[in-house]
Amino acid sequence: MSVSKLFVLAGPTAVGKGTVVSELRRRHPELFVSISATTRQPRPGEVDGVHYHFVSREKFEELIERGQMLEYALVHGANYYGTPRGPVQQCLDAGHSALLEIDLAGARQVKAAMPQAELVFLAPPSWQELVDRLVGRGTEDESERERRLATAKVELAAQDEFDVVIVNDTVARATDELEALMGLKPVE
Ligand code: 5GP
């Protein structure tokens, strides 16, 4: 029997957190992955309530004031992102592990509030690889890319604060490692 635990996956922009989490969910559809709230605009193909809860700044600030955010941060100096507390707590109370995919500031808040949480850092194989992935993704303009790379430099320097570092060399291998860490049975 595995014990319920909160896992936090963080790492720099474009390192592939979303892809690794998608692969883990594909293998384990029952796994609880928190849906964050954000004030940023949806990207093409993103669905409200699936990828994020897209909310106004007023609504986000109201959620903070009501104590309904487990953590939150102003990411890349532009938009608020945060983890709604209720669903995560319910999942843990029911005896299941939960996974959050959040930024460094958020990961630190979770560790401060819940020291038993396991902080996992997803690292790129190299700096150049990270730059190539961000440019290749093509979802940000030049100034947004520069802003994200500046944040990434700071985030990479914080790896030592994490309980575990997983290098995202290939999605399959990084997912295997996260799966094992979370005590999930590998699927055939
Ligand atoms: P994106 O705009 O690319 O979806 O996400 C930008 C950044 O926000 C990523 O680094 C992602 O990990 C972070 N992020 C997403 N959801 C949350 C959240 O709930 N809390 C915090 N602190 N960061 C988040």
Coordinates of N, CA and C and ligand atoms in Angstrom, one line a residue:
M1 N 0.8 -1.2 0.0 CA 0.0 0.0 0.0 C 0.9 1.3 0.0
S2 N 0.6 2.1 -0.9 CA 1.4 3.4 -1.0 C 0.8 4.4 -0.1
V3 N 1.6 5.3 0.5 CA 1.1 6.4 1.3 C 0.8 7.6 0.4
S4 N -0.3 8.3 0.7 CA -0.5 9.5 -0.1 C 0.5 10.6 0.1
K5 N 0.9 11.2 -0.9 CA 2.0 12.2 -0.8 C 1.8 13.3 -1.9
L6 N 2.2 14.5 -1.6 CA 2.1 15.6 -2.5 C 3.5 15.7 -3.3
F7 N 3.4 15.6 -4.6 CA 4.6 15.7 -5.4 C 4.5 17.0 -6.2
V8 N 5.6 17.8 -6.2 CA 5.6 19.0 -6.9 C 6.7 19.0 -8.0
L9 N 6.3 19.1 -9.2 CA 7.2 19.1 -10.4 C 7.4 20.6 -10.8
A10 N 8.7 21.0 -10.7 CA 9.0 22.4 -11.2 C 10.2 22.3 -12.1
G11 N 10.6 23.4 -12.7 CA 11.7 23.4 -13.7 C 11.5 24.5 -14.6
P12 N 12.6 24.9 -15.3 CA 12.5 26.1 -16.2 C 11.5 26.0 -17.3
T13 N 11.2 27.1 -17.9 CA 10.3 27.2 -19.0 C 10.8 26.3 -20.2
A14 N 9.9 25.7 -20.8 CA 10.2 24.9 -22.0 C 11.0 23.6 -21.8
V15 N 11.2 23.3 -20.5 CA 12.0 22.1 -20.2 C 11.2 20.8 -20.6
G16 N 9.9 21.0 -20.7 CA 9.1 19.8 -21.0 C 8.2 19.3 -19.9
K17 N 8.0 20.1 -18.9 CA 7.2 19.6 -17.7 C 5.8 19.1 -18.2
G18 N 5.2 19.9 -19.1 CA 3.8 19.6 -19.6 C 3.8 18.3 -20.3
T19 N 4.8 18.1 -21.1 CA 4.9 16.8 -21.9 C 5.1 15.6 -21.0
V20 N 6.0 15.8 -20.0 CA 6.2 14.6 -19.1 C 4.9 14.3 -18.3
V21 N 4.3 15.4 -17.8 CA 3.0 15.2 -17.1 C 1.9 14.6 -17.9
S22 N 1.8 15.0 -19.2 CA 0.9 14.4 -20.1 C 1.2 12.9 -20.3
E23 N 2.4 12.5 -20.4 CA 2.8 11.1 -20.6 C 2.5 10.3 -19.4
L24 N 2.7 10.9 -18.2 CA 2.4 10.2 -16.9 C 0.9 10.0 -16.8
R25 N 0.1 11.0 -17.2 CA -1.4 10.9 -17.2 C -1.9 9.9 -18.1
R26 N -1.2 9.8 -19.3 CA -1.6 8.8 -20.3 C -1.4 7.4 -19.7
R27 N -0.3 7.2 -19.0 CA 0.0 5.9 -18.4 C -0.9 5.6 -17.2
H28 N -1.2 6.7 -16.5 CA -2.0 6.6 -15.2 C -3.2 7.5 -15.2
P29 N -4.2 7.2 -15.9 CA -5.4 8.2 -16.0 C -6.0 8.5 -14.6
E30 N -5.8 7.6 -13.7 CA -6.4 7.8 -12.3 C -5.6 8.8 -11.5
L31 N -4.4 9.2 -11.9 CA -3.6 10.1 -11.1 C -4.2 11.5 -11.0
F32 N -4.2 12.0 -9.8 CA -4.7 13.4 -9.6 C -3.6 14.4 -10.0
V33 N -3.9 15.2 -11.0 CA -3.0 16.3 -11.3 C -3.8 17.6 -11.1
S34 N -3.3 18.5 -10.3 CA -4.0 19.7 -10.0 C -4.2 20.6 -11.2
I35 N -5.3 21.2 -11.4 CA -5.5 22.2 -12.4 C -5.4 23.6 -11.8
S36 N -4.4 24.3 -12.3 CA -4.1 25.6 -11.8 C -5.0 26.6 -12.3
A37 N -5.1 27.7 -11.5 CA -5.8 28.9 -12.0 C -4.8 29.9 -12.5
T38 N -5.2 30.6 -13.5 CA -4.2 31.6 -14.1 C -5.0 32.8 -14.7
T39 N -4.3 33.9 -14.7 CA -4.9 35.1 -15.3 C -4.4 35.3 -16.7
R40 N -3.5 34.4 -17.2 CA -3.1 34.6 -18.6 C -4.2 34.1 -19.6
Q41 N -4.1 34.6 -20.8 CA -5.0 34.3 -21.8 C -4.8 32.8 -22.3
P42 N -5.9 32.1 -22.6 CA -5.7 30.7 -23.2 C -4.9 30.8 -24.5
R43 N -4.0 29.8 -24.7 CA -3.4 29.6 -26.0 C -4.3 28.8 -26.9
P44 N -4.1 28.9 -28.2 CA -5.0 28.1 -29.1 C -5.0 26.6 -28.6
G45 N -6.2 26.1 -28.5 CA -6.3 24.7 -28.1 C -6.5 24.4 -26.6
E46 N -6.2 25.4 -25.8 CA -6.3 25.2 -24.4 C -7.8 25.4 -24.0
V47 N -8.2 24.6 -23.1 CA -9.6 24.5 -22.7 C -9.8 24.9 -21.2
D48 N -10.7 25.8 -20.9 CA -10.9 26.2 -19.5 C -11.4 25.0 -18.7
G49 N -10.8 24.9 -17.5 CA -11.2 23.8 -16.6 C -10.5 22.5 -17.0
V50 N -9.7 22.4 -18.1 CA -8.9 21.3 -18.4 C -7.4 21.6 -18.3
H51 N -7.0 22.5 -19.0 CA -5.6 22.9 -19.0 C -5.3 23.9 -17.8
Y52 N -6.2 24.8 -17.6 CA -6.2 25.8 -16.5 C -7.6 26.2 -16.2
H53 N -7.8 26.8 -15.1 CA -9.0 27.6 -14.8 C -8.6 29.0 -15.2
F54 N -9.1 29.5 -16.3 CA -8.7 30.9 -16.8 C -9.6 31.9 -16.1
V55 N -9.0 32.7 -15.2 CA -9.8 33.7 -14.4 C -9.3 35.1 -14.6
S56 N -10.1 36.0 -14.2 CA -9.7 37.4 -14.3 C -8.8 37.7 -13.1
R57 N -8.1 38.8 -13.1 CA -7.2 39.2 -12.0 C -8.1 39.5 -10.8
E58 N -9.3 40.1 -10.9 CA -10.1 40.3 -9.8 C -10.5 39.0 -9.1
K59 N -10.9 38.0 -9.9 CA -11.3 36.7 -9.4 C -10.1 36.1 -8.7
F60 N -8.9 36.2 -9.3 CA -7.7 35.5 -8.7 C -7.5 36.1 -7.3
E61 N -7.5 37.5 -7.3 CA -7.2 38.1 -6.0 C -8.3 37.8 -4.9
E62 N -9.5 37.6 -5.4 CA -10.6 37.2 -4.4 C -10.2 35.8 -3.9
L63 N -9.7 34.9 -4.7 CA -9.4 33.5 -4.3 C -8.3 33.6 -3.2
I64 N -7.3 34.4 -3.5 CA -6.2 34.6 -2.5 C -6.7 35.1 -1.2
E65 N -7.6 36.1 -1.3 CA -8.1 36.7 0.0 C -8.9 35.7 0.8
R66 N -9.6 34.8 0.1 CA -10.4 33.8 0.8 C -9.6 32.7 1.3
G67 N -8.3 32.7 1.1 CA -7.4 31.6 1.5 C -7.6 30.3 0.7
Q68 N -8.1 30.5 -0.5 CA -8.4 29.3 -1.3 C -7.2 28.8 -2.2
M69 N -6.1 29.5 -2.1 CA -4.9 29.1 -2.9 C -3.8 28.5 -2.0
L70 N -3.5 27.3 -2.4 CA -2.4 26.6 -1.6 C -1.1 27.3 -1.8
E71 N -0.9 27.8 -3.0 CA 0.3 28.7 -3.3 C -0.1 29.5 -4.5
Y72 N 0.6 30.6 -4.8 CA 0.4 31.3 -6.0 C 1.7 32.1 -6.3
A73 N 1.8 32.5 -7.5 CA 3.0 33.4 -7.9 C 2.7 34.2 -9.1
L74 N 3.4 35.3 -9.2 CA 3.3 36.1 -10.4 C 4.5 35.6 -11.3
V75 N 4.1 34.8 -12.3 CA 5.1 34.1 -13.1 C 5.6 35.0 -14.3
H76 N 6.9 35.0 -14.5 CA 7.5 35.8 -15.6 C 7.1 37.2 -15.5
G77 N 6.8 37.7 -14.2 CA 6.4 39.1 -14.0 C 5.2 39.5 -14.7
A78 N 4.4 38.6 -15.2 CA 3.3 39.0 -16.0 C 1.9 38.6 -15.5
N79 N 1.7 37.3 -15.2 CA 0.4 36.8 -14.8 C 0.5 36.0 -13.6
Y80 N -0.6 35.9 -12.9 CA -0.8 35.1 -11.7 C -1.1 33.7 -12.1
Y81 N -0.4 32.7 -11.4 CA -0.7 31.3 -11.5 C -0.9 30.8 -10.1
G82 N -1.8 29.9 -9.8 CA -1.9 29.3 -8.5 C -2.6 28.0 -8.4
T83 N -2.4 27.3 -7.3 CA -3.0 26.0 -7.1 C -4.2 26.1 -6.2
P84 N -5.4 25.8 -6.6 CA -6.6 25.8 -5.7 C -6.4 24.8 -4.7
R85 N -6.6 25.2 -3.4 CA -6.3 24.3 -2.3 C -7.2 23.1 -2.1
G86 N -8.5 23.3 -2.3 CA -9.6 22.3 -2.0 C -9.4 21.0 -2.7
P87 N -9.2 20.9 -4.0 CA -9.1 19.6 -4.7 C -7.9 18.8 -4.2
V88 N -6.8 19.6 -4.0 CA -5.5 18.9 -3.6 C -5.7 18.3 -2.2
Q89 N -6.3 19.0 -1.3 CA -6.5 18.6 0.1 C -7.5 17.4 0.1
Q90 N -8.5 17.4 -0.7 CA -9.5 16.3 -0.8 C -8.8 15.0 -1.3
C91 N -8.0 15.2 -2.3 CA -7.3 14.0 -2.8 C -6.4 13.4 -1.8
L92 N -5.6 14.2 -1.1 CA -4.7 13.7 -0.1 C -5.5 13.1 1.1
D93 N -6.6 13.8 1.5 CA -7.4 13.2 2.6 C -8.0 11.9 2.2
A94 N -8.2 11.7 0.9 CA -8.8 10.4 0.4 C -7.7 9.3 0.3
G95 N -6.5 9.7 0.6 CA -5.4 8.7 0.6 C -4.7 8.5 -0.7
H96 N -4.9 9.5 -1.6 CA -4.2 9.4 -2.9 C -3.1 10.4 -3.0
S97 N -2.1 10.1 -3.8 CA -1.0 11.1 -4.1 C -1.5 12.1 -5.1
A98 N -0.9 13.3 -5.0 CA -1.3 14.4 -6.0 C 0.0 15.0 -6.6
L99 N -0.2 15.5 -7.8 CA 0.9 16.1 -8.5 C 0.6 17.5 -8.9
L100 N 1.5 18.4 -8.6 CA 1.4 19.8 -9.0 C 2.5 20.1 -10.0
E101 N 2.2 20.9 -11.0 CA 3.2 21.3 -12.0 C 3.2 22.8 -11.9
I102 N 4.2 23.3 -11.2 CA 4.2 24.8 -10.9 C 5.6 25.4 -11.0
D103 N 5.7 26.7 -10.7 CA 7.0 27.3 -10.9 C 7.8 27.3 -9.5
L104 N 9.0 27.8 -9.6 CA 9.9 27.7 -8.4 C 9.4 28.4 -7.2
A105 N 8.8 29.6 -7.4 CA 8.3 30.3 -6.2 C 7.2 29.5 -5.6
G106 N 6.3 28.9 -6.4 CA 5.2 28.1 -5.9 C 5.7 26.9 -5.1
A107 N 6.7 26.3 -5.7 CA 7.3 25.0 -5.1 C 7.8 25.4 -3.7
R108 N 8.5 26.5 -3.6 CA 9.0 26.9 -2.3 C 7.9 27.1 -1.3
Q109 N 6.8 27.7 -1.7 CA 5.7 28.0 -0.8 C 5.0 26.6 -0.3
V110 N 5.0 25.7 -1.3 CA 4.4 24.4 -0.9 C 5.3 23.7 0.1
K111 N 6.6 23.8 -0.1 CA 7.5 23.1 0.9 C 7.4 23.7 2.2
A112 N 7.2 25.1 2.3 CA 7.1 25.8 3.5 C 5.8 25.4 4.3
A113 N 4.8 25.2 3.5 CA 3.5 24.9 4.1 C 3.3 23.4 4.4
M114 N 4.0 22.6 3.6 CA 3.9 21.1 3.7 C 5.3 20.5 3.5
P115 N 6.1 20.5 4.6 CA 7.5 20.0 4.5 C 7.6 18.6 4.0
Q116 N 6.5 17.8 4.1 CA 6.6 16.4 3.7 C 6.4 16.3 2.2
A117 N 6.1 17.4 1.5 CA 5.9 17.3 0.0 C 7.3 17.0 -0.6
E118 N 7.2 16.3 -1.7 CA 8.5 15.9 -2.4 C 8.6 16.8 -3.6
L119 N 9.7 17.6 -3.6 CA 10.0 18.6 -4.7 C 10.9 17.9 -5.7
V120 N 10.4 17.9 -7.0 CA 11.1 17.3 -8.1 C 11.4 18.4 -9.1
F121 N 12.7 18.5 -9.5 CA 13.1 19.5 -10.4 C 13.4 18.8 -11.8
L122 N 12.7 19.3 -12.8 CA 13.0 18.7 -14.1 C 14.0 19.6 -14.8
A123 N 15.1 19.1 -15.2 CA 16.2 19.9 -15.7 C 16.4 19.5 -17.2
P124 N 16.9 20.5 -18.0 CA 17.2 20.2 -19.4 C 18.6 19.5 -19.4
P125 N 18.9 18.8 -20.5 CA 20.2 18.2 -20.6 C 21.3 19.2 -20.7
S126 N 21.0 20.4 -21.2 CA 22.0 21.5 -21.3 C 21.2 22.8 -21.5
W127 N 21.9 23.9 -21.3 CA 21.3 25.2 -21.5 C 20.9 25.4 -23.0
Q128 N 21.8 25.0 -23.9 CA 21.5 25.2 -25.3 C 20.2 24.4 -25.7
E129 N 20.1 23.3 -25.2 CA 18.9 22.5 -25.4 C 17.6 23.2 -25.0
L130 N 17.7 23.9 -23.9 CA 16.5 24.6 -23.4 C 16.2 25.8 -24.3
V131 N 17.2 26.5 -24.7 CA 17.0 27.6 -25.7 C 16.3 27.1 -27.0
D132 N 16.9 26.0 -27.5 CA 16.4 25.4 -28.7 C 14.9 25.0 -28.6
R133 N 14.6 24.4 -27.4 CA 13.2 23.9 -27.2 C 12.2 25.1 -27.1
L134 N 12.7 26.2 -26.5 CA 11.8 27.4 -26.4 C 11.6 28.0 -27.7
V135 N 12.6 28.1 -28.5 CA 12.5 28.7 -29.9 C 11.7 27.8 -30.7
G136 N 11.9 26.5 -30.7 CA 11.2 25.5 -31.5 C 9.8 25.5 -31.2
R137 N 9.4 25.7 -30.0 CA 8.0 25.7 -29.6 C 7.2 26.7 -30.3
G138 N 7.8 27.9 -30.4 CA 7.2 29.0 -31.2 C 5.9 29.6 -30.7
T139 N 5.7 29.4 -29.4 CA 4.4 30.0 -28.8 C 4.6 31.3 -28.2
E140 N 5.9 31.8 -28.1 CA 6.2 33.1 -27.5 C 6.9 34.0 -28.5
D141 N 6.6 35.3 -28.4 CA 7.4 36.2 -29.2 C 8.8 36.5 -28.6
E142 N 9.6 37.2 -29.3 CA 11.0 37.5 -28.9 C 11.1 38.0 -27.5
S143 N 10.3 39.0 -27.1 CA 10.5 39.6 -25.8 C 10.0 38.7 -24.7
E144 N 9.0 37.9 -25.0 CA 8.5 37.0 -24.0 C 9.5 35.8 -23.8
R145 N 10.1 35.5 -24.9 CA 11.2 34.4 -24.9 C 12.3 34.9 -24.0
E146 N 12.8 36.1 -24.2 CA 13.9 36.7 -23.4 C 13.5 36.7 -21.9
R147 N 12.3 37.1 -21.7 CA 11.9 37.2 -20.3 C 11.9 35.8 -19.6
R148 N 11.4 34.8 -20.4 CA 11.3 33.4 -19.9 C 12.7 32.8 -19.7
L149 N 13.7 33.2 -20.6 CA 15.0 32.6 -20.4 C 15.7 33.3 -19.2
A150 N 15.4 34.5 -19.0 CA 16.0 35.2 -17.8 C 15.5 34.5 -16.5
T151 N 14.2 34.2 -16.5 CA 13.6 33.4 -15.3 C 14.3 32.0 -15.2
A152 N 14.5 31.4 -16.4 CA 15.0 30.1 -16.4 C 16.4 30.0 -15.8
K153 N 17.2 31.0 -16.1 CA 18.6 31.1 -15.5 C 18.5 31.0 -14.0
V154 N 17.6 31.8 -13.4 CA 17.4 31.9 -12.0 C 16.9 30.5 -11.4
E155 N 16.0 30.0 -12.2 CA 15.4 28.7 -11.7 C 16.4 27.6 -11.7
L156 N 17.3 27.5 -12.8 CA 18.3 26.5 -12.9 C 19.2 26.5 -11.7
A157 N 19.5 27.7 -11.2 CA 20.4 27.9 -10.1 C 19.8 27.4 -8.8
A158 N 18.5 27.1 -8.8 CA 17.9 26.7 -7.5 C 17.7 25.2 -7.4
Q159 N 18.3 24.4 -8.3 CA 18.1 23.0 -8.3 C 18.4 22.3 -6.9
D160 N 19.4 22.9 -6.2 CA 19.8 22.2 -5.0 C 18.8 22.2 -3.9
E161 N 17.8 23.1 -4.1 CA 16.7 23.2 -3.1 C 15.7 22.0 -3.2
F162 N 15.9 21.3 -4.3 CA 14.9 20.2 -4.5 C 15.3 18.9 -4.0
D163 N 14.3 18.0 -3.7 CA 14.6 16.7 -3.2 C 15.2 15.8 -4.2
V164 N 14.7 16.0 -5.5 CA 15.2 15.1 -6.6 C 15.3 15.9 -7.8
V165 N 16.3 15.6 -8.6 CA 16.5 16.3 -10.0 C 16.3 15.2 -11.0
I166 N 15.4 15.4 -12.0 CA 15.3 14.4 -13.1 C 15.7 15.2 -14.4
V167 N 16.6 14.6 -15.1 CA 17.0 15.3 -16.4 C 16.1 14.8 -17.5
N168 N 15.5 15.8 -18.2 CA 14.5 15.4 -19.3 C 15.3 15.2 -20.6
D169 N 16.0 14.1 -20.7 CA 16.7 13.8 -21.9 C 15.8 13.3 -22.9
T170 N 15.0 12.3 -22.5 CA 13.9 11.9 -23.4 C 12.6 11.8 -22.5
V171 N 11.5 12.1 -23.1 CA 10.2 12.1 -22.3 C 10.0 10.7 -21.7
A172 N 10.2 9.7 -22.4 CA 9.9 8.3 -21.9 C 10.8 8.0 -20.7
R173 N 12.1 8.4 -20.8 CA 13.0 8.0 -19.6 C 12.7 8.9 -18.4
A174 N 12.4 10.2 -18.7 CA 12.1 11.1 -17.5 C 10.8 10.7 -16.9
T175 N 9.9 10.3 -17.7 CA 8.6 9.8 -17.1 C 8.7 8.6 -16.3
D176 N 9.6 7.6 -16.8 CA 9.9 6.4 -16.1 C 10.3 6.7 -14.7
E177 N 11.2 7.7 -14.6 CA 11.9 8.1 -13.3 C 10.8 8.7 -12.4
L178 N 10.0 9.6 -12.9 CA 9.0 10.2 -12.1 C 8.0 9.2 -11.6
E179 N 7.6 8.3 -12.5 CA 6.7 7.2 -12.2 C 7.2 6.3 -11.0
A180 N 8.5 6.0 -11.1 CA 9.1 5.2 -10.1 C 9.1 5.9 -8.7
L181 N 9.5 7.2 -8.8 CA 9.5 8.0 -7.6 C 8.2 8.1 -6.9
M182 N 7.1 8.2 -7.7 CA 5.8 8.3 -7.2 C 5.2 7.0 -6.8
G183 N 6.0 5.9 -7.0 CA 5.5 4.6 -6.6 C 4.4 4.1 -7.4
L184 N 4.3 4.6 -8.7 CA 3.3 4.1 -9.6 C 3.8 2.9 -10.4
K185 N 3.0 1.9 -10.5 CA 3.4 0.7 -11.2 C 3.5 1.0 -12.7
P186 N 4.7 0.6 -13.3 CA 4.8 0.8 -14.7 C 3.8 0.0 -15.5
V187 N 3.2 0.7 -16.6 CA 2.2 0.0 -17.4 C 2.9 -0.7 -18.5
E188 N 2.4 -1.8 -19.0 CA 3.0 -2.6 -20.1 C 3.0 -1.8 -21.4
Ligands
5GP1 P1 2.6 28.5 -19.1 O1 2.1 30.0 -19.3 O2 3.6 28.1 -20.0 O3 1.4 27.6 -19.1 O4 3.2 28.4 -17.6 C1 4.1 29.3 -17.2 C2 4.7 28.9 -15.9 O5 3.7 28.9 -14.9 C3 5.3 27.5 -15.8 O6 6.6 27.5 -15.3 C4 4.4 26.7 -14.9 O7 5.1 25.7 -14.2 C5 3.9 27.8 -14.0 N1 2.7 27.5 -13.3 C6 1.6 26.8 -13.9 N2 0.7 26.6 -12.9 C7 1.1 27.2 -11.8 C8 0.6 27.3 -10.5 O8 -0.5 26.8 -10.1 N3 1.4 27.9 -9.5 C9 2.6 28.4 -9.8 N4 3.3 28.9 -8.8 N5 3.1 28.3 -11.1 C10 2.4 27.7 -12.0

